[in-house]
XYZ file of C-alpha atoms in Angstrom:
668
model
C 76.824 -32.315 -95.473
C 75.612 -28.935 -96.628
C 72.743 -28.897 -98.635
C 74.082 -27.021 -101.782
C 77.044 -29.453 -101.999
C 74.793 -32.312 -101.695
C 72.653 -30.642 -104.775
C 75.270 -30.432 -106.883
C 76.592 -34.067 -106.242
C 73.004 -35.084 -107.069
C 72.848 -32.977 -110.366
C 75.833 -34.189 -111.750
C 74.911 -37.922 -110.803
C 71.456 -37.466 -111.959
C 72.305 -35.968 -115.214
C 75.202 -38.470 -116.205
C 72.691 -41.596 -115.203
C 69.984 -39.808 -117.544
C 72.468 -39.141 -120.548
C 73.773 -42.663 -120.435
C 70.259 -44.171 -120.219
C 68.664 -41.560 -123.041
C 71.076 -40.856 -125.204
C 73.732 -43.753 -125.046
C 71.222 -46.858 -124.313
C 72.880 -48.002 -121.325
C 72.297 -48.290 -117.346
C 74.829 -46.873 -114.848
C 72.518 -46.995 -111.848
C 68.726 -48.701 -111.183
C 65.730 -47.072 -111.700
C 64.710 -47.554 -108.126
C 68.173 -45.889 -107.113
C 67.626 -42.942 -109.931
C 64.022 -42.132 -108.622
C 65.396 -42.272 -104.916
C 67.987 -39.613 -105.486
C 65.970 -37.589 -108.118
C 62.875 -37.347 -104.900
C 65.895 -36.348 -102.786
C 67.086 -33.417 -104.859
C 63.465 -32.057 -104.684
C 63.079 -32.404 -101.690
C 66.551 -30.066 -101.070
C 65.515 -27.794 -103.779
C 62.183 -27.164 -101.743
C 63.767 -26.871 -98.433
C 66.273 -24.263 -99.690
C 64.485 -22.293 -102.236
C 67.114 -22.994 -104.728
C 67.503 -24.576 -108.126
C 70.803 -24.909 -109.364
C 71.702 -24.439 -113.411
C 71.817 -28.117 -114.887
C 69.310 -29.586 -112.385
C 67.736 -32.549 -114.098
C 64.430 -30.801 -112.257
C 64.435 -28.502 -114.845
C 65.205 -30.597 -117.779
C 63.104 -32.538 -119.893
C 64.317 -35.970 -121.241
C 67.675 -36.262 -123.248
C 69.475 -34.593 -125.745
C 69.072 -35.416 -129.338
C 72.383 -37.094 -130.985
C 74.123 -36.011 -134.137
C 73.133 -38.786 -136.480
C 69.631 -37.896 -137.125
C 68.193 -34.504 -138.399
C 66.691 -32.582 -135.651
C 63.338 -30.608 -135.664
C 61.888 -28.234 -132.949
C 58.380 -29.148 -131.888
C 55.315 -27.136 -132.088
C 54.741 -27.091 -128.718
C 56.515 -28.363 -125.947
C 56.731 -31.625 -124.706
C 56.654 -32.055 -120.723
C 57.375 -34.481 -118.514
C 54.606 -35.179 -115.800
C 55.043 -34.682 -112.338
C 54.813 -38.204 -110.286
C 53.626 -40.050 -107.244
C 53.214 -43.489 -105.761
C 50.410 -42.194 -103.410
C 46.896 -43.609 -104.331
C 45.302 -41.394 -102.236
C 46.820 -38.149 -103.823
C 45.204 -39.617 -107.652
C 41.800 -39.254 -105.320
C 42.528 -35.574 -104.272
C 43.881 -34.708 -107.497
C 41.169 -34.996 -109.675
C 39.477 -32.662 -107.304
C 35.668 -34.135 -107.788
C 36.067 -34.371 -111.242
C 36.152 -37.368 -113.996
C 39.271 -38.497 -115.381
C 41.284 -40.824 -117.828
C 43.373 -43.481 -116.240
C 46.109 -45.296 -118.802
C 49.061 -47.075 -118.946
C 52.159 -45.053 -118.972
C 54.199 -46.739 -121.261
C 57.881 -47.518 -121.475
C 59.227 -46.865 -124.765
C 60.094 -43.614 -126.888
C 57.367 -41.078 -127.461
C 56.987 -40.035 -130.946
C 55.175 -36.818 -132.536
C 53.507 -37.872 -135.673
C 51.980 -35.536 -138.052
C 49.605 -36.093 -141.322
C 48.573 -34.133 -144.103
C 46.004 -35.199 -146.724
C 45.354 -38.523 -144.749
C 49.113 -39.512 -145.248
C 51.749 -39.539 -142.584
C 54.644 -36.696 -143.675
C 56.739 -36.435 -140.344
C 57.852 -38.475 -137.117
C 59.763 -36.960 -134.429
C 60.828 -38.073 -131.206
C 60.485 -36.385 -128.013
C 64.303 -35.821 -127.803
C 64.230 -32.909 -125.001
C 61.311 -31.591 -125.162
C 61.800 -28.917 -127.323
C 63.803 -30.307 -129.986
C 63.594 -33.953 -131.031
C 65.117 -36.154 -133.878
C 62.939 -37.018 -137.238
C 62.713 -40.655 -137.564
C 59.646 -40.765 -140.372
C 61.450 -43.441 -142.784
C 61.300 -45.459 -139.257
C 58.036 -44.565 -138.504
C 56.753 -45.785 -141.846
C 57.582 -49.401 -140.837
C 55.996 -49.570 -137.444
C 54.128 -53.361 -137.380
C 50.864 -51.285 -136.653
C 50.948 -47.508 -137.955
C 48.403 -46.778 -140.360
C 50.130 -44.910 -143.180
C 47.066 -43.862 -145.077
C 43.848 -42.639 -142.620
C 40.293 -41.156 -143.529
C 40.489 -37.935 -142.175
C 42.488 -35.405 -144.607
C 43.015 -32.366 -142.615
C 46.270 -31.710 -140.843
C 46.315 -34.307 -137.353
C 49.041 -33.949 -135.245
C 48.953 -36.792 -132.288
C 51.426 -38.362 -129.686
C 52.040 -41.696 -128.797
C 54.635 -44.332 -127.629
C 56.832 -46.634 -129.702
C 57.583 -49.595 -127.822
C 58.931 -53.510 -128.451
C 56.800 -55.828 -126.777
C 58.019 -58.347 -124.126
C 57.267 -60.982 -126.732
C 58.706 -59.650 -129.291
C 62.171 -58.694 -127.098
C 62.486 -62.308 -125.955
C 62.788 -63.366 -129.469
C 65.093 -60.977 -130.674
C 67.525 -61.732 -127.650
C 67.156 -65.263 -128.024
C 68.856 -65.043 -131.785
C 71.816 -63.660 -129.956
C 74.438 -65.823 -128.767
C 76.371 -64.157 -126.526
C 75.335 -63.046 -123.198
C 76.610 -59.901 -123.101
C 75.733 -58.823 -126.613
C 71.998 -59.426 -125.439
C 69.770 -56.148 -124.624
C 68.847 -55.204 -121.318
C 65.752 -54.755 -121.700
C 62.662 -53.753 -124.557
C 62.841 -49.843 -123.749
C 66.589 -49.671 -124.697
C 66.027 -51.991 -128.014
C 63.213 -49.736 -128.885
C 64.644 -46.382 -128.466
C 67.932 -47.740 -130.802
C 65.406 -49.830 -133.115
C 63.384 -46.155 -133.816
C 66.666 -44.177 -133.966
C 68.299 -46.381 -136.802
C 69.433 -44.597 -140.044
C 68.628 -47.425 -141.494
C 64.766 -48.549 -141.102
C 65.626 -51.771 -142.575
C 66.682 -52.659 -138.944
C 63.863 -50.775 -137.287
C 61.092 -52.794 -139.197
C 62.928 -56.167 -138.471
C 62.554 -55.330 -134.416
C 58.430 -55.208 -134.738
C 58.343 -51.686 -133.257
C 54.738 -50.579 -132.568
C 52.936 -47.640 -131.763
C 50.182 -46.787 -129.298
C 48.334 -43.208 -129.466
C 47.760 -41.741 -126.324
C 46.951 -38.033 -127.139
C 45.487 -35.728 -129.956
C 47.445 -32.493 -130.528
C 45.889 -31.111 -133.120
C 43.221 -31.777 -135.994
C 42.614 -28.659 -137.917
C 40.009 -28.587 -140.406
C 38.297 -31.481 -138.397
C 34.484 -31.288 -139.129
C 34.180 -34.050 -136.193
C 35.878 -31.482 -133.916
C 32.690 -30.387 -132.102
C 31.691 -34.087 -131.735
C 34.400 -34.273 -129.356
C 32.147 -32.601 -126.706
C 35.381 -31.368 -124.880
C 36.388 -34.877 -124.324
C 39.415 -36.944 -123.856
C 37.832 -40.356 -124.654
C 36.184 -38.831 -127.590
C 39.773 -37.998 -128.954
C 40.929 -41.383 -128.350
C 37.872 -42.968 -130.021
C 38.349 -40.623 -133.018
C 42.247 -41.753 -133.484
C 40.940 -45.534 -133.226
C 38.389 -44.505 -136.103
C 41.504 -43.506 -138.102
C 43.143 -46.883 -137.818
C 45.549 -46.089 -134.553
C 46.104 -48.408 -131.698
C 45.119 -46.165 -128.466
C 46.749 -47.007 -125.426
C 44.231 -48.849 -122.984
C 42.464 -46.843 -120.393
C 39.719 -46.404 -118.350
C 37.438 -43.744 -117.386
C 37.436 -42.865 -113.650
C 36.016 -40.782 -111.005
C 37.171 -39.957 -107.347
C 34.901 -42.964 -106.329
C 36.619 -45.893 -108.559
C 40.094 -44.676 -109.032
C 41.625 -46.501 -106.418
C 39.879 -49.513 -107.432
C 41.134 -48.982 -111.123
C 44.415 -48.514 -109.901
C 44.122 -52.000 -108.587
C 42.723 -53.499 -111.817
C 45.740 -52.464 -113.821
C 48.135 -53.188 -110.958
C 46.791 -57.095 -111.118
C 46.920 -56.786 -114.855
C 51.057 -55.489 -114.854
C 52.149 -58.454 -113.949
C 51.674 -60.479 -117.280
C 51.270 -57.634 -119.382
C 53.056 -57.745 -122.472
C 53.643 -54.320 -123.640
C 56.406 -52.364 -121.140
C 54.745 -50.333 -118.941
C 56.182 -48.362 -115.665
C 53.200 -46.858 -114.427
C 49.801 -45.083 -115.143
C 48.745 -41.706 -116.475
C 45.822 -40.042 -115.400
C 44.544 -37.205 -117.352
C 41.515 -34.916 -117.030
C 38.724 -35.919 -119.289
C 37.509 -32.296 -119.336
C 39.651 -30.783 -121.685
C 38.800 -27.262 -121.285
C 39.345 -27.736 -117.534
C 42.375 -29.176 -118.292
C 43.979 -26.753 -120.224
C 42.846 -23.738 -117.611
C 44.868 -24.903 -115.217
C 47.794 -24.365 -117.323
C 51.478 -25.698 -116.398
C 54.320 -24.860 -114.356
C 58.029 -24.661 -115.895
C 58.569 -28.385 -116.027
C 54.925 -29.968 -115.898
C 51.438 -29.557 -117.269
C 48.828 -29.454 -114.713
C 46.390 -31.738 -116.548
C 48.198 -35.037 -116.087
C 49.761 -36.620 -113.643
C 51.911 -39.939 -113.712
C 51.251 -42.811 -111.293
C 54.412 -45.158 -110.555
C 53.873 -48.075 -108.958
C 55.455 -48.800 -105.339
C 58.345 -51.549 -106.045
C 57.297 -54.525 -103.887
C 60.704 -54.850 -102.005
C 62.051 -57.972 -100.397
C 64.637 -58.585 -97.616
C 67.316 -61.221 -98.628
C 70.683 -62.230 -98.017
C 73.655 -62.136 -100.502
C 74.761 -65.637 -100.891
C 77.398 -64.819 -103.362
C 78.477 -63.056 -106.454
C 78.848 -65.460 -109.608
C 81.306 -63.943 -112.034
C 80.572 -64.578 -115.688
C 83.074 -64.633 -118.231
C 81.782 -63.916 -122.297
C 83.235 -63.812 -125.474
C 84.948 -60.721 -125.766
C 86.671 -61.003 -122.122
C 83.996 -59.126 -120.181
C 82.990 -60.375 -117.073
C 79.814 -60.193 -115.435
C 79.179 -60.021 -112.196
C 75.364 -61.444 -111.171
C 74.001 -61.799 -107.224
C 72.920 -64.799 -105.898
C 70.539 -64.339 -103.255
C 68.283 -66.479 -100.539
C 65.313 -66.769 -102.741
C 62.208 -64.688 -102.511
C 58.978 -64.124 -103.819
C 58.262 -61.125 -105.957
C 55.271 -60.260 -108.154
C 54.385 -63.767 -108.139
C 57.800 -65.636 -108.842
C 60.528 -67.104 -107.349
C 63.896 -65.032 -107.749
C 67.336 -65.569 -106.314
C 69.360 -63.705 -108.888
C 69.522 -60.507 -110.404
C 72.659 -58.647 -112.624
C 74.525 -56.047 -110.908
C 75.388 -54.774 -114.730
C 79.224 -54.081 -113.867
C 82.015 -53.098 -111.343
C 80.643 -49.362 -110.922
C 77.461 -50.197 -109.619
C 79.168 -53.203 -107.918
C 81.215 -50.824 -105.798
C 78.359 -48.457 -105.277
C 76.869 -51.122 -103.501
C 79.022 -51.882 -100.968
C 78.129 -55.544 -101.321
C 79.817 -58.254 -99.238
C 79.144 -61.936 -98.637
C 75.953 -62.188 -96.162
C 74.968 -58.800 -96.641
C 71.515 -57.792 -95.942
C 70.131 -56.648 -99.374
C 66.439 -55.461 -100.472
C 65.549 -56.816 -104.061
C 62.757 -55.902 -106.483
C 61.482 -56.448 -110.223
C 62.281 -53.483 -112.285
C 59.002 -52.517 -114.443
C 57.547 -55.788 -112.564
C 60.147 -57.820 -114.645
C 63.760 -57.798 -114.189
C 65.390 -58.624 -110.635
C 67.091 -55.808 -109.194
C 68.948 -54.935 -106.374
C 67.485 -51.449 -104.232
C 69.791 -51.101 -101.255
C 72.469 -52.900 -99.268
C 70.751 -52.645 -95.570
C 74.445 -53.910 -94.445
C 76.991 -52.150 -96.410
C 80.186 -54.457 -95.601
C 81.798 -53.448 -98.839
C 83.896 -56.633 -98.076
C 83.619 -58.146 -101.733
C 87.004 -58.732 -103.786
C 86.553 -58.690 -107.063
C 89.126 -61.587 -108.530
C 92.141 -60.754 -109.843
C 91.941 -64.045 -112.055
C 89.422 -65.196 -114.494
C 87.109 -67.695 -113.186
C 87.380 -69.626 -116.207
C 90.631 -69.871 -117.266
C 92.925 -68.513 -114.464
C 94.436 -65.849 -116.344
C 94.648 -62.249 -115.150
C 92.082 -59.569 -115.018
C 91.880 -56.142 -115.114
C 89.240 -53.342 -114.691
C 88.983 -50.709 -117.301
C 87.169 -47.497 -117.500
C 84.872 -46.452 -120.313
C 82.406 -43.560 -120.290
C 82.733 -43.311 -116.963
C 81.604 -47.165 -116.022
C 83.919 -49.310 -114.809
C 83.814 -53.021 -115.995
C 86.015 -56.479 -115.741
C 88.333 -58.039 -118.070
C 89.858 -61.250 -118.221
C 93.610 -60.338 -120.574
C 94.055 -64.146 -121.175
C 93.725 -64.277 -125.244
C 93.381 -68.118 -124.716
C 90.517 -68.067 -121.938
C 88.308 -70.792 -122.576
C 85.195 -68.976 -121.857
C 86.294 -66.484 -124.714
C 86.980 -69.280 -127.379
C 83.626 -71.098 -126.417
C 81.506 -68.079 -126.915
C 83.631 -67.041 -129.891
C 83.404 -70.567 -131.839
C 79.418 -70.525 -130.662
C 78.915 -67.286 -132.871
C 81.426 -68.458 -135.427
C 79.142 -71.569 -135.997
C 75.825 -70.136 -135.618
C 72.920 -69.740 -138.127
C 74.060 -66.406 -139.455
C 77.547 -66.700 -139.535
C 78.538 -70.240 -141.201
C 75.658 -72.147 -140.250
C 76.984 -75.139 -139.003
C 74.598 -78.011 -137.740
C 75.895 -80.406 -134.980
C 78.481 -77.896 -133.147
C 76.358 -76.848 -129.890
C 78.538 -75.066 -127.180
C 78.882 -78.091 -125.182
C 80.129 -79.757 -127.994
C 82.504 -77.225 -128.862
C 83.567 -77.202 -124.898
C 84.146 -80.878 -125.585
C 86.416 -80.216 -128.760
C 88.265 -77.580 -127.366
C 89.066 -79.671 -124.515
C 90.433 -82.274 -126.114
C 92.816 -80.060 -128.160
C 90.691 -80.674 -131.374
C 90.588 -76.571 -131.753
C 92.476 -73.651 -131.324
C 91.393 -71.438 -134.031
C 88.616 -71.054 -136.499
C 90.234 -72.954 -139.182
C 90.741 -76.016 -137.072
C 86.711 -76.890 -137.452
C 87.776 -77.427 -141.189
C 90.175 -80.211 -139.905
C 87.928 -82.280 -137.677
C 87.656 -84.834 -140.374
C 91.235 -85.642 -138.941
C 89.586 -86.368 -135.458
C 86.672 -88.533 -136.865
C 87.851 -91.910 -135.415
C 87.487 -90.055 -131.875
C 84.579 -88.041 -132.310
C 82.670 -91.489 -133.355
C 84.024 -92.985 -129.950
C 83.045 -89.415 -128.244
C 79.938 -89.888 -125.631
C 76.893 -88.684 -127.567
C 78.568 -89.213 -131.169
C 78.273 -92.098 -133.549
C 79.163 -92.866 -137.105
C 76.216 -91.386 -138.304
C 76.055 -87.874 -136.181
C 80.028 -87.571 -137.267
C 79.183 -88.223 -140.490
C 76.256 -85.334 -140.397
C 78.669 -82.911 -138.738
C 81.521 -83.242 -140.986
C 79.017 -82.765 -144.061
C 77.841 -79.744 -142.636
C 81.399 -78.250 -142.140
C 81.998 -78.766 -145.936
C 78.675 -77.584 -147.041
C 79.580 -74.304 -144.719
C 82.801 -73.561 -147.008
C 80.666 -72.392 -149.119
C 79.541 -68.887 -147.942
C 79.111 -65.023 -148.336
C 81.406 -62.499 -147.346
C 78.891 -60.647 -144.754
C 78.609 -64.052 -142.949
C 82.461 -64.537 -142.624
C 82.530 -60.912 -141.305
C 79.941 -61.590 -139.184
C 81.517 -64.884 -137.799
C 84.443 -62.937 -136.481
C 82.764 -61.662 -133.646
C 83.694 -57.954 -134.131
C 82.292 -55.800 -131.345
C 78.786 -54.408 -132.656
C 79.055 -56.001 -135.865
C 75.976 -58.023 -136.886
C 75.063 -59.595 -140.038
C 73.056 -56.318 -141.088
C 76.196 -53.938 -140.583
C 78.561 -56.590 -141.887
C 76.289 -56.275 -145.306
C 76.195 -52.498 -145.707
C 80.289 -52.471 -145.214
C 80.734 -55.148 -147.615
C 78.506 -53.432 -150.063
C 80.221 -50.361 -149.990
C 83.498 -51.415 -150.298
C 82.198 -53.472 -153.249
C 82.800 -56.891 -151.485
C 86.726 -56.232 -151.402
C 87.928 -57.654 -148.498
C 91.540 -56.227 -148.527
C 89.821 -52.989 -149.188
C 87.513 -53.117 -145.883
C 90.382 -54.820 -143.829
C 92.692 -51.602 -144.631
C 89.659 -48.734 -144.752
C 90.360 -46.239 -141.894
C 87.688 -44.979 -139.543
C 86.651 -41.782 -141.593
C 85.870 -44.000 -144.383
C 83.534 -46.366 -142.401
C 81.604 -43.698 -140.385
C 80.477 -42.068 -143.418
C 78.754 -45.215 -144.238
C 75.100 -44.660 -143.733
C 73.982 -46.919 -140.795
C 77.525 -47.202 -139.480
C 78.700 -44.403 -136.912
C 82.179 -43.769 -134.957
C 81.735 -46.556 -132.794
C 80.974 -49.329 -135.055
C 83.507 -47.644 -137.148
C 86.074 -47.571 -134.494
C 85.497 -51.374 -133.353
C 85.803 -52.544 -136.895
C 89.338 -50.907 -137.594
C 90.501 -51.805 -134.023
C 89.777 -55.405 -134.982
C 91.593 -55.357 -138.220
C 94.486 -53.121 -136.699
C 95.521 -56.299 -135.062
C 97.862 -58.659 -137.230
C 96.494 -61.844 -135.441
C 93.030 -60.863 -136.773
C 93.685 -60.093 -140.338
C 95.830 -63.306 -140.479
C 92.949 -65.484 -138.771
C 90.709 -64.012 -141.776
C 93.182 -64.720 -144.362
C 93.661 -68.255 -143.103
C 89.783 -68.863 -143.312
C 89.533 -67.165 -146.885
C 91.956 -70.273 -148.181
C 89.418 -72.840 -146.625
C 86.188 -71.278 -148.053
C 84.543 -70.638 -151.156
C 83.308 -67.093 -151.091
C 80.469 -66.735 -153.386
C 80.705 -63.341 -155.447
C 77.714 -61.029 -154.965
C 77.241 -59.221 -158.217
C 76.883 -55.194 -157.171
C 76.755 -54.659 -161.058
C 73.396 -52.706 -162.195
C 72.284 -55.130 -164.426
C 72.294 -57.717 -161.940
C 70.106 -56.006 -159.707
C 66.793 -56.580 -161.195
C 64.988 -56.536 -157.702
C 66.322 -52.802 -157.130
C 63.481 -50.521 -155.431
C 61.234 -53.488 -154.598
C 59.954 -54.527 -151.287
C 58.866 -58.428 -150.201
C 57.404 -59.357 -146.999
C 57.753 -63.290 -146.054
C 55.415 -65.431 -144.048
C 54.488 -68.783 -143.600
C 56.541 -71.987 -144.368
C 59.154 -72.699 -147.497
C 59.660 -75.606 -149.343
C 62.271 -74.504 -152.599
C 64.418 -72.375 -149.894
C 66.211 -73.927 -146.753
C 64.165 -71.007 -144.458
C 63.250 -67.122 -144.622
C 66.699 -66.206 -144.253
C 67.612 -68.033 -147.428
C 64.850 -66.303 -149.379
C 65.698 -62.789 -147.625
C 69.791 -63.413 -149.255
C 68.524 -64.216 -152.690
C 66.179 -60.923 -152.571
C 68.781 -58.664 -151.366
C 71.137 -60.485 -153.880
C 69.188 -58.835 -156.653
C 69.168 -55.677 -155.031
C 65.594 -55.913 -152.889
C 64.713 -55.636 -149.595
C 62.711 -57.355 -147.252
C 60.197 -56.200 -144.891
C 59.038 -57.625 -141.390
C 55.371 -56.274 -142.344
C 53.208 -55.578 -145.073
C 52.506 -52.009 -146.220
C 51.277 -49.973 -149.471
C 54.367 -49.952 -150.731
C 55.311 -53.342 -150.308
C 55.766 -55.080 -153.758
C 54.684 -58.474 -153.154
C 54.100 -60.659 -149.959
C 55.371 -64.204 -150.521
C 53.191 -66.823 -148.743
C 52.568 -70.102 -149.533
C 49.280 -70.520 -147.942
C 48.048 -67.668 -150.242
C 44.161 -68.100 -149.244
C 44.638 -67.847 -145.437
C 43.293 -65.705 -143.324
C 46.815 -64.311 -141.403
C 47.224 -60.854 -140.123
C 49.748 -60.167 -143.243
C 47.418 -61.819 -145.828
C 44.683 -59.322 -144.517
C 47.122 -56.724 -144.858
C 48.186 -56.927 -148.234
C 44.522 -57.405 -149.341
C 43.649 -54.447 -147.893
C 46.553 -52.641 -149.274
C 46.054 -54.382 -152.732
C 49.540 -56.028 -152.337
C 49.770 -59.012 -154.444
C 50.273 -62.089 -152.415
C 52.653 -64.559 -154.423
C 53.032 -68.449 -153.225
C 57.021 -69.112 -153.535
C 56.421 -70.715 -157.490
C 54.989 -67.436 -158.130
C 57.513 -65.362 -156.986
C 60.454 -67.432 -158.425
C 58.346 -67.366 -161.882
C 57.842 -63.908 -161.648
C 61.103 -62.535 -160.389
C 63.838 -64.755 -160.331
C 63.456 -66.038 -163.980
C 66.132 -63.212 -165.352
C 69.025 -63.911 -162.640
C 68.757 -67.346 -163.302
C 69.087 -66.872 -167.271
C 72.037 -65.186 -166.290
C 73.592 -68.168 -165.002
C 73.109 -67.871 -161.459
C 71.714 -71.151 -159.620
C 69.933 -71.951 -156.834
C 71.053 -74.469 -154.331
C 67.813 -75.235 -153.441
C 65.602 -74.984 -156.638
C 65.794 -77.914 -159.010
């Protein structure tokens, strides 16, 4: 193939993959495949001496989206040249000392402080222009808002979500297709939210890795031309800095090995290491290329590849009708664990791999965590895409959106759709009905007890049959029916969330309900323009909301449900917003409220906010163990924030609401 033709193909492929990954938080190819194609393009450009317009080797990062304000960086943020060769790192140092640190896999942020306070946070964006996310940065869990240094300070670092928090967040999402693919995508979406309440709930952390500017710094000479001293200075200011090792050409290979051993169980997402010259002046004197600085280089792990055999493709239906392909292969050991499954994500990737049962494939763990198929060594391309849904036997079709093909079940009565939809409907943040697990719902649907959501409120008509079912009895059946009756009293945001509208979480449902003064008819009749103007909603969410209520059957289902429910009126009158402008944090167990969610809803109903962390702007921390030395208690004491028990909070902040005639279900 002509080199220029191949270069054009690679440019188109890689740019589309970058746009999907960075701007839309979705993946159309694996990291392994991207790196392989990128390296091929670099080699072609080197051999031909030609670089085409639009080549990803001439670009940095992603384009800033329209929803957030844009701002140009004072100095360009370049990406790093990279290598997978450890010996190359030895040569690169040229006998000098360096700092070797984690290359964190999140979203790069530039922070500016003046007079000791945070005044600006901007994402990396395209390297020249980023998005202003200052309000969101203020709720990062470990970011100091006030620092001792009073001059102008500009630093760079990475916003990340730990694997532990990533798994906790995914555990709260019922439907498989709605779960986040990796911490990097979740972090990117969290940092770029229009509503920083959502950012706070996601527990984003910040790790500083570079000091850009420290004007009027009397300690500047104390840095001694040392990168390490700069990081020590940032640590003194209260920042967490990226973990690093001081290295020389003699010990760098051993240091890389130490990082490699730690990488497997490391809680913070990382996709390699960064090596920077310890001597600041020397590094700066080296200058830069059009794309890379010469004072730093990235080291990417050589993925551990294992050859195995594809046994089958498992097709997994979901609530929305999306059928996800999952590769099942002969078990192999990767990065210390046995793996035998890997998501293939969608039909486009499936076709690109040219899979067939029995094919020899190579597999790896992306960032040493997530199993992926690297290559198909056989390429038989004999795999057939099912024309019938594996759950119900109904017809399927391939749909294309944003150049990505996916498989869907067309049967509106598909059992998999029903089970997943009912599972969401009864979940804690929706109707909150105890006793209806996915397995129980599956049995009830099979017996014909449940056809639509309204049928749940008539399960009492099948009481005798339920009592005779395996796993049930008179007591458990009675508990279930009581839970159902209790669920009749709910709120409009919970009902909207329970309907399972694509992209609509409980937080988004609350925003929409509040905007329309909790008028259900007005919400169902709203057009895209009105919805997309709501802060934090946007065109995608507005589109799925409008599409849902444009279908008569969905509107009819909601109208039927409303007749069965007692929807609590949520006052939006100014006089009832007694906590407006106040922000609370909650930790520890509760006694008067059913759980933290119940207390959070009470605070929000009164116009207040609940944050996931404590800062100087927090009105009070609610903790029944006010004397404990928990991290939140320590932060509250340091920031001068009141620590109140439940009773103290209720006495100080809920008295007015109760005098107005509002009653609490859990307060006697």
